[in-house]
Short mmCIF file of C-alpha atoms in Angstrom, two decimals:
data_model
loop_
_atom_site.label_atom_id
_atom_site.label_comp_id
_atom_site.label_asym_id
_atom_site.label_seq_id
_atom_site.Cartn_x
_atom_site.Cartn_y
_atom_site.Cartn_z
CA MET A 129 91.65 -97.76 89.59
CA HIS A 130 90.32 -100.60 87.44
CA THR A 131 88.01 -102.36 90.48
CA LEU A 132 85.00 -104.65 89.83
CA SER A 133 83.01 -102.66 92.26
CA ARG A 134 80.16 -101.85 89.12
CA TRP A 135 79.23 -104.27 86.19
CA PRO A 136 79.82 -102.93 83.15
CA GLU A 137 77.02 -101.85 81.48
CA LEU A 138 75.40 -105.05 79.59
CA ILE A 139 74.74 -104.72 75.52
CA VAL A 140 70.86 -105.93 74.76
CA ARG A 141 72.75 -109.49 73.57
CA ASP A 142 74.21 -109.98 76.37
CA ARG A 143 70.79 -109.37 79.31
CA ARG A 144 68.95 -111.75 76.88
CA MET A 145 71.10 -114.83 76.35
CA MET A 146 71.12 -114.51 80.34
CA LEU A 147 66.78 -113.75 80.26
CA MET A 148 67.10 -117.08 78.45
CA ALA A 149 69.37 -118.57 80.67
CA ALA A 150 67.01 -117.56 83.95
CA ILE A 151 63.86 -119.07 82.03
CA GLY A 152 65.21 -122.39 81.12
CA ALA A 153 66.69 -122.55 84.60
CA ALA A 154 63.34 -121.72 86.17
CA ALA A 155 61.90 -124.49 84.45
CA LEU A 156 64.11 -127.09 84.98
CA LEU A 157 64.17 -126.47 88.41
CA ALA A 158 60.44 -126.52 88.57
CA VAL A 159 60.25 -129.46 86.47
CA VAL A 160 62.82 -131.61 88.73
CA GLN A 161 60.95 -130.69 91.92
CA ILE A 162 57.48 -131.10 91.06
CA ALA A 163 58.96 -134.64 89.02
CA LEU A 164 60.29 -135.50 93.24
CA TYR A 165 57.20 -134.61 94.87
CA THR A 166 55.69 -136.90 92.70
CA ALA A 167 57.64 -139.74 92.49
CA ASN A 168 58.21 -139.25 97.25
CA VAL A 169 54.16 -139.93 97.00
CA HIS A 170 54.46 -142.26 100.41
CA THR A 171 57.43 -140.16 102.22
CA ARG A 172 55.85 -136.24 101.94
CA GLY A 173 55.70 -134.89 105.50
CA PRO A 174 53.16 -132.69 106.21
CA GLY A 175 54.61 -129.32 104.97
CA THR A 176 56.28 -130.50 102.38
CA LEU A 177 53.40 -129.01 99.89
CA ALA A 178 53.68 -125.26 101.59
CA GLU A 179 57.99 -126.43 100.54
CA LEU A 180 57.55 -127.16 96.74
CA LEU A 181 55.14 -123.42 96.70
CA LEU A 182 57.80 -122.27 98.38
CA ASN A 183 60.42 -123.38 95.85
CA LEU A 184 58.01 -122.74 93.10
CA LEU A 185 57.66 -119.16 93.83
CA LEU A 186 61.33 -119.15 93.98
CA ASP A 187 61.85 -120.51 90.98
CA ALA A 188 59.08 -118.46 89.02
CA SER A 189 61.08 -114.64 90.17
CA LEU A 190 64.47 -116.29 87.78
CA THR A 191 62.37 -114.79 84.66
CA LEU A 192 62.32 -111.79 86.01
CA VAL A 193 65.87 -111.73 87.60
CA VAL A 194 67.59 -110.01 85.20
CA ARG A 195 65.48 -106.91 85.40
CA LEU A 196 64.99 -106.52 89.11
CA PRO A 197 68.17 -108.68 90.71
CA ARG A 198 67.36 -107.16 93.78
CA THR A 199 63.73 -108.06 94.53
CA VAL A 200 64.51 -111.71 93.18
CA GLY A 201 67.54 -111.58 96.11
CA ALA A 202 65.44 -110.22 98.67
CA LEU A 203 62.71 -112.66 97.98
CA ALA A 204 65.02 -115.76 98.18
CA VAL A 205 66.04 -114.61 101.81
CA VAL A 206 62.45 -114.80 102.52
CA VAL A 207 62.03 -117.53 101.34
CA THR A 208 64.83 -119.61 102.84
CA THR A 209 63.86 -117.90 106.41
CA VAL A 210 60.27 -118.94 105.94
CA LEU A 211 61.61 -122.41 105.33
CA ALA A 212 64.40 -123.17 107.58
CA LEU A 213 61.35 -121.70 110.11
CA GLY A 214 59.24 -123.83 109.15
CA ALA A 215 61.31 -126.76 109.26
CA GLY A 216 60.58 -126.25 113.16
CA LEU A 217 64.86 -125.15 113.61
CA THR A 218 66.18 -128.73 113.45
CA PRO A 219 69.55 -129.52 112.52
CA GLU A 220 68.77 -130.28 108.79
CA ALA A 221 69.63 -127.59 106.46
CA VAL A 222 66.90 -126.14 103.97
CA THR A 223 68.20 -124.61 101.21
CA PRO A 224 66.32 -124.04 98.43
CA ALA A 225 67.56 -125.40 95.67
CA ALA A 226 67.27 -122.20 92.91
CA ILE A 227 69.42 -120.64 95.97
CA PRO A 228 72.95 -121.33 93.79
CA VAL A 229 70.82 -119.94 90.77
CA VAL A 230 69.92 -116.57 92.15
CA VAL A 231 73.61 -115.79 93.99
CA SER A 232 74.93 -116.93 90.39
CA PHE A 233 72.20 -113.87 89.05
CA LEU A 234 73.33 -111.73 91.78
CA VAL A 235 76.58 -112.06 91.52
CA THR A 236 76.80 -110.99 87.36
CA LEU A 237 73.93 -108.46 88.22
CA LEU A 238 74.65 -106.30 91.52
CA PRO A 239 77.37 -104.14 92.22
CA TRP A 240 79.84 -106.88 94.69
CA GLN A 241 79.04 -106.22 98.09
CA GLN A 242 75.99 -105.63 97.35
CA ALA A 243 75.91 -109.85 95.57
CA PHE A 244 78.02 -111.12 98.43
CA ALA A 245 75.74 -109.54 101.30
CA PHE A 246 72.44 -111.92 99.66
CA ALA A 247 74.74 -114.53 99.72
CA ALA A 248 75.81 -114.30 102.89
CA VAL A 249 72.18 -113.49 104.12
CA LEU A 250 71.32 -117.06 102.55
CA ALA A 251 73.93 -118.94 103.96
CA LEU A 252 72.51 -118.65 107.38
CA PRO A 253 69.42 -119.96 107.53
CA ALA A 254 71.32 -123.43 105.59
CA ILE A 255 73.95 -123.20 108.31
CA PRO A 256 71.50 -123.45 110.66
CA ILE A 257 73.37 -121.16 113.29
CA TRP A 258 71.70 -123.11 116.21
CA SER A 259 72.83 -126.27 115.31
CA PRO A 260 76.25 -126.10 112.93
CA SER A 261 78.10 -128.55 111.68
CA TRP A 262 80.60 -129.02 109.63
CA GLY A 263 78.49 -131.21 107.22
CA ASN A 264 75.69 -127.88 107.11
CA LEU A 265 77.86 -125.81 106.55
CA TYR A 266 80.13 -127.00 103.95
CA MET A 267 76.23 -127.54 102.15
CA ALA A 268 75.61 -123.70 102.97
CA LEU A 269 78.96 -122.95 101.38
CA SER A 270 78.52 -124.81 98.16
CA SER A 271 74.84 -123.76 97.52
CA THR A 272 76.11 -119.71 97.55
CA ALA A 273 79.89 -119.53 98.32
CA LEU A 274 80.66 -121.59 95.75
CA PRO A 275 78.28 -120.23 93.09
CA ALA A 276 79.27 -116.81 93.53
CA LEU A 277 82.88 -116.91 93.66
CA VAL A 278 82.72 -118.70 89.99
CA ALA A 279 80.08 -115.68 88.65
CA LEU A 280 83.16 -112.93 90.11
CA TYR A 281 85.95 -115.32 88.14
CA LEU A 282 83.69 -115.46 84.34
CA ARG A 283 82.38 -111.85 85.69
CA ALA A 284 86.31 -110.42 85.92
CA ARG A 285 86.49 -112.77 82.88
CA TYR A 286 83.90 -110.41 81.25
CA GLU A 287 85.54 -107.47 81.29
CA LEU A 288 88.48 -108.26 80.90
CA VAL A 289 87.16 -109.53 77.92
CA ARG A 290 85.56 -106.52 76.82
CA SER A 291 88.67 -104.23 77.86
CA LEU A 292 90.00 -106.40 74.81
CA ARG A 293 87.67 -106.46 72.49
CA LYS A 294 87.27 -101.87 72.52
CA ARG A 295 91.02 -101.88 72.57
CA ALA A 296 91.49 -104.12 69.69
CA GLU A 297 89.12 -101.85 67.88
CA LEU A 298 90.55 -98.34 68.98
CA ALA A 299 93.86 -100.34 67.82
CA ASP A 300 91.85 -101.15 64.20
CA SER A 301 90.30 -97.88 64.45
CA GLU A 302 93.75 -95.88 64.87
CA ARG A 303 95.22 -97.97 62.23
CA ARG A 304 92.87 -96.91 58.94
CA LEU A 305 92.96 -93.57 60.46
CA LEU A 306 96.47 -93.61 59.75
CA ALA A 307 96.72 -95.71 56.80
CA GLU A 308 93.89 -92.69 55.21
CA ARG A 309 96.11 -89.96 56.65
CA ALA A 310 99.02 -91.81 54.62
CA GLU A 311 96.43 -92.07 51.24
CA THR A 312 95.60 -87.98 51.76
CA ALA A 313 99.25 -87.04 52.25
CA GLU A 314 100.33 -89.19 48.73
CA ARG A 315 97.44 -87.53 46.38
CA GLN A 316 97.93 -84.48 48.09
CA ARG A 317 101.98 -85.25 46.90
CA LEU A 318 101.20 -86.58 43.79
CA ALA A 319 99.18 -83.31 43.23
CA ALA A 320 101.74 -81.38 43.59
CA ASP A 321 104.33 -83.20 41.46
CA LEU A 322 101.87 -82.86 38.93
CA HIS A 323 101.39 -78.91 39.30
CA ASP A 324 104.92 -78.77 38.83
CA ILE A 325 105.60 -80.83 35.72
CA VAL A 326 102.34 -79.71 34.50
CA THR A 327 103.10 -75.73 35.28
CA HIS A 328 106.32 -76.12 34.22
CA HIS A 329 105.66 -77.55 30.88
CA VAL A 330 102.74 -74.90 30.22
CA THR A 331 105.19 -72.15 31.23
CA GLU A 332 107.58 -72.97 28.55
CA ILE A 333 104.25 -72.88 25.84
CA VAL A 334 103.23 -69.63 27.36
CA LEU A 335 106.53 -68.44 26.84
CA HIS A 336 107.03 -69.69 23.76
CA ALA A 337 103.38 -68.54 22.68
CA ASP A 338 104.07 -65.02 23.53
CA ALA A 339 107.25 -64.64 21.93
CA LEU A 340 105.61 -65.44 18.62
CA ARG A 341 103.61 -62.87 19.25
CA VAL A 342 106.02 -60.53 19.66
CA THR A 343 108.14 -61.81 16.61
CA THR A 344 105.74 -62.63 14.42
CA GLY A 345 104.71 -60.52 11.31
CA ASP A 346 102.08 -63.38 10.26
CA ASP A 347 98.78 -61.35 11.54
CA ASP A 348 96.64 -65.16 12.12
CA ALA A 349 99.87 -66.87 13.80
CA ARG A 350 99.77 -63.12 15.75
CA ALA A 351 96.38 -64.10 16.73
CA ALA A 352 96.98 -68.14 17.12
CA ALA A 353 99.66 -67.22 19.24
CA GLU A 354 98.08 -65.00 21.34
CA GLN A 355 95.07 -67.58 22.29
CA ILE A 356 97.57 -70.28 23.16
CA ARG A 357 98.80 -67.77 25.95
CA ARG A 358 95.52 -66.01 26.98
CA VAL A 359 94.29 -70.36 27.57
CA GLY A 360 98.10 -71.43 29.32
CA THR A 361 97.68 -67.99 31.62
CA ARG A 362 94.36 -69.33 32.43
CA THR A 363 95.65 -72.60 32.92
CA LEU A 364 98.06 -71.98 35.28
CA THR A 365 95.69 -69.67 36.84
CA GLU A 366 92.94 -72.61 37.49
CA LEU A 367 95.85 -74.56 39.04
CA ARG A 368 97.05 -72.78 41.23
CA ASP A 369 93.55 -72.09 42.74
CA LEU A 370 92.49 -75.66 42.72
CA MET A 371 96.19 -76.60 44.20
CA ARG A 372 95.46 -73.72 47.07
CA VAL A 373 91.85 -76.11 47.41
CA VAL A 374 93.34 -79.61 47.51
CA THR A 375 96.01 -79.16 49.86
CA THR A 376 94.98 -76.66 52.13
CA GLY A 377 90.89 -77.21 51.79
CA ALA A 378 90.69 -73.54 51.92
CA ARG A 379 87.33 -72.38 50.65
CA PRO A 380 87.86 -70.12 46.87
CA LEU A 381 88.37 -66.27 48.28
CA PRO A 382 86.84 -63.30 46.03
CA ALA A 383 89.01 -62.34 43.06
CA GLY A 384 89.47 -60.39 39.65
CA ARG A 385 87.52 -62.59 37.32
CA PRO A 386 89.58 -62.95 33.90
CA ASP A 387 88.28 -61.64 30.76
CA ASP A 388 87.79 -64.89 29.34
CA ASP A 389 86.13 -66.27 32.21
CA THR A 390 82.74 -64.41 31.65
CA ASP A 391 79.45 -64.76 30.35
CA GLY A 392 80.82 -64.29 26.98
CA ASP A 393 83.06 -67.79 27.04
CA LEU A 394 79.35 -70.08 27.96
CA ALA A 395 77.60 -68.12 25.81
CA ALA A 396 80.55 -69.02 22.83
CA LEU A 397 79.81 -72.50 24.42
CA ALA A 398 76.57 -73.14 23.96
CA ALA A 399 76.44 -71.70 20.71
CA ALA A 400 78.82 -74.14 19.62
CA ASP A 401 76.75 -76.55 20.57
CA ASP A 402 73.72 -74.92 19.42
CA ALA A 403 71.77 -75.11 23.05
CA ALA A 404 69.70 -72.23 24.45
CA LEU A 405 71.34 -69.84 27.21
CA ASN A 406 70.30 -68.10 30.38
CA ILE A 407 71.57 -66.01 32.46
CA GLU A 408 70.55 -64.53 35.26
CA GLY A 409 71.84 -62.37 37.71
CA ASP A 410 75.48 -60.74 37.88
CA PRO A 411 78.64 -63.62 37.05
CA GLY A 412 80.85 -60.84 38.97
CA THR A 413 79.77 -61.46 42.12
CA VAL A 414 81.40 -64.92 41.76
CA PRO A 415 85.11 -65.53 42.12
CA ALA A 416 87.19 -66.51 39.59
CA VAL A 417 87.62 -70.87 40.84
CA VAL A 418 84.21 -70.49 41.31
CA ALA A 419 83.55 -69.30 37.48
CA ARG A 420 86.09 -71.93 36.01
CA ALA A 421 83.60 -73.85 37.73
CA VAL A 422 80.59 -73.34 36.16
CA TYR A 423 82.23 -73.29 32.75
CA ARG A 424 83.56 -76.73 33.39
CA VAL A 425 80.37 -78.26 34.27
CA VAL A 426 78.66 -76.77 31.03
CA GLN A 427 81.27 -77.80 28.96
CA GLU A 428 81.21 -81.18 30.27
CA SER A 429 77.55 -81.69 30.26
CA LEU A 430 77.21 -80.33 26.65
CA THR A 431 79.73 -83.15 25.80
CA ASN A 432 78.09 -85.93 27.41
CA ALA A 433 74.35 -84.06 25.73
CA ARG A 434 76.36 -84.46 22.52
CA LYS A 435 77.23 -88.24 22.63
CA HIS A 436 74.62 -89.62 24.52
CA ALA A 437 71.54 -87.70 23.46
CA PRO A 438 72.09 -86.53 18.92
CA GLY A 439 70.49 -83.50 17.90
CA ALA A 440 68.26 -83.80 21.09
CA PRO A 441 67.35 -79.63 21.90
CA VAL A 442 70.27 -78.97 25.25
CA THR A 443 69.16 -76.20 27.55
CA VAL A 444 71.60 -73.85 30.04
CA THR A 445 70.92 -71.82 33.02
CA VAL A 446 72.91 -70.10 35.38
CA VAL A 447 71.56 -68.33 37.72
CA TYR A 448 74.42 -66.10 39.94
CA PRO A 449 71.66 -64.75 43.53
CA GLY A 450 74.46 -63.02 44.71
CA ASP A 451 76.10 -66.55 47.26
CA ARG A 452 76.50 -69.02 44.70
CA ALA A 453 76.01 -70.03 40.96
CA ASP A 454 73.15 -72.14 40.28
CA VAL A 455 74.06 -75.29 37.03
CA GLU A 456 71.07 -76.55 35.08
CA VAL A 457 71.76 -78.26 32.16
CA ARG A 458 69.23 -80.23 30.78
CA ASN A 459 68.31 -82.23 27.32
CA THR A 460 65.70 -84.12 26.25
CA ALA A 461 65.02 -87.56 25.17
CA PRO A 462 67.43 -87.82 21.86
CA ARG A 463 66.05 -87.88 18.60
CA GLN A 464 68.99 -90.14 17.14
CA SER A 465 71.16 -93.69 18.00
CA ALA A 466 73.80 -92.00 19.51
CA ASP A 467 77.30 -93.70 17.51
CA PRO A 468 78.74 -96.10 19.56
CA ALA A 469 82.41 -95.38 18.24
CA LEU A 470 81.77 -91.12 19.98
CA THR A 471 79.63 -92.70 23.64
CA GLY A 472 83.06 -95.49 24.08
CA ALA A 473 84.98 -92.61 23.54
CA GLY A 474 86.74 -90.49 27.04
CA SER A 475 87.89 -91.73 30.36
CA GLY A 476 83.84 -92.16 31.34
CA MET A 477 85.72 -90.21 34.54
CA GLY A 478 83.76 -86.62 33.27
CA LEU A 479 80.67 -86.84 35.71
CA THR A 480 82.47 -87.70 38.24
CA GLY A 481 85.64 -84.74 38.16
CA LEU A 482 82.53 -83.03 37.90
CA ASN A 483 81.66 -83.50 41.27
CA ARG A 484 84.58 -83.76 42.43
CA ARG A 485 85.49 -80.24 41.97
CA VAL A 486 81.78 -79.39 42.78
CA THR A 487 82.80 -80.92 45.98
CA LEU A 488 85.96 -79.23 47.17
CA LEU A 489 84.13 -76.26 46.26
CA GLY A 490 81.68 -76.60 48.91
CA GLY A 491 78.67 -77.38 46.56
CA THR A 492 76.73 -79.95 45.36
CA PHE A 493 76.04 -82.06 42.11
CA SER A 494 73.69 -83.85 40.85
CA ALA A 495 73.10 -85.73 37.50
CA GLY A 496 70.63 -88.30 35.76
CA ASP A 497 67.41 -88.94 34.26
CA ASP A 498 64.59 -87.08 34.11
CA GLY A 499 61.66 -89.87 33.91
CA LYS A 500 61.26 -88.23 30.36
CA GLY A 501 63.41 -90.17 28.76
CA GLY A 502 66.13 -87.14 29.29
CA PHE A 503 68.77 -86.09 31.07
CA THR A 504 69.75 -83.11 34.18
CA VAL A 505 72.88 -82.49 35.23
CA THR A 506 73.17 -79.79 37.95
CA ALA A 507 75.25 -77.76 40.23
CA SER A 508 75.65 -74.98 43.30
CA ILE A 509 78.65 -73.48 44.32
CA PRO A 510 78.81 -71.93 47.33
CA ALA A 511 80.62 -67.85 46.20
CA PRO A 512 82.34 -65.96 49.96
CA ALA A 513 81.43 -62.84 49.98
CA THR A 514 83.46 -59.69 48.45
#
């Protein structure tokens, strides 16, 4: 059940604003009281200076009310009592000018039971109880109960606004989450549709290539048909593995390596671009989907080097420590100007696509200048233990 027994935690901005308000109120009260004391030079009583000093002491304590509200409240009780006793228990009401401000801050900062207890104690010397009157009662309630009620209203309003703000923030976060889920679901649906379309047509290509390989008597046609069949089969396998990762978020499982996903492919790929290839470790320690990701990283990196750094030496390093595959493709500064027609070709999403592919497999990817005019692409893709 919601109650006002405990004041919600004040944020730093609210505490700073309250401190500034307390300092401003203390300064204003001190200036007014000193001005009144100076103006009433001919009507000062014997205890007027002591009364001024006590009031100024209470005014100065307002600067500590945000940090030490109970201490300031206790000081207000002491000052009010001393002023009442110092007045000789006369029927005149004695209430320091800072009392309404003190009560307002106490109600704002303390649990309401403690705040109203302070207000009640501060009201007693102001009545005074030894000589009650309607006028004194009015003055006492005006300086204690009225500020307490106003502060309590403002406190309840602050808590309500804060609660509504939190609900609005939660609702906004929920809307964003639902939108992200809807977007993810739509992407998965589109990926599934793309998978179905591509799989259907590639399957047809593989079947026709296999039929041509069996029926043709031309050795060149048979070799071409076999190559088409192998590439199509590898494409179907890669689509299946990537769809499992995209739709379920599953990590790649250890699997058998296809014949054309070995370091021989990388060797042919590097040789086609006159790149130096260094392979360390056993490529068979990583699953097929990781091996294909390595191949794509090297392939795209070599394509970028050929387009943007023609003639520059390229070094490809692939390391298989056993639990992952580390790839680094580095080219030096270009030795000749790049062809604008060649650099403008393509979608410009090659490195971005590699980053997504490697990230989906749980790896890390980076690409950028090496500080010497060259360019370096690195990727580290984990491989689950067999």
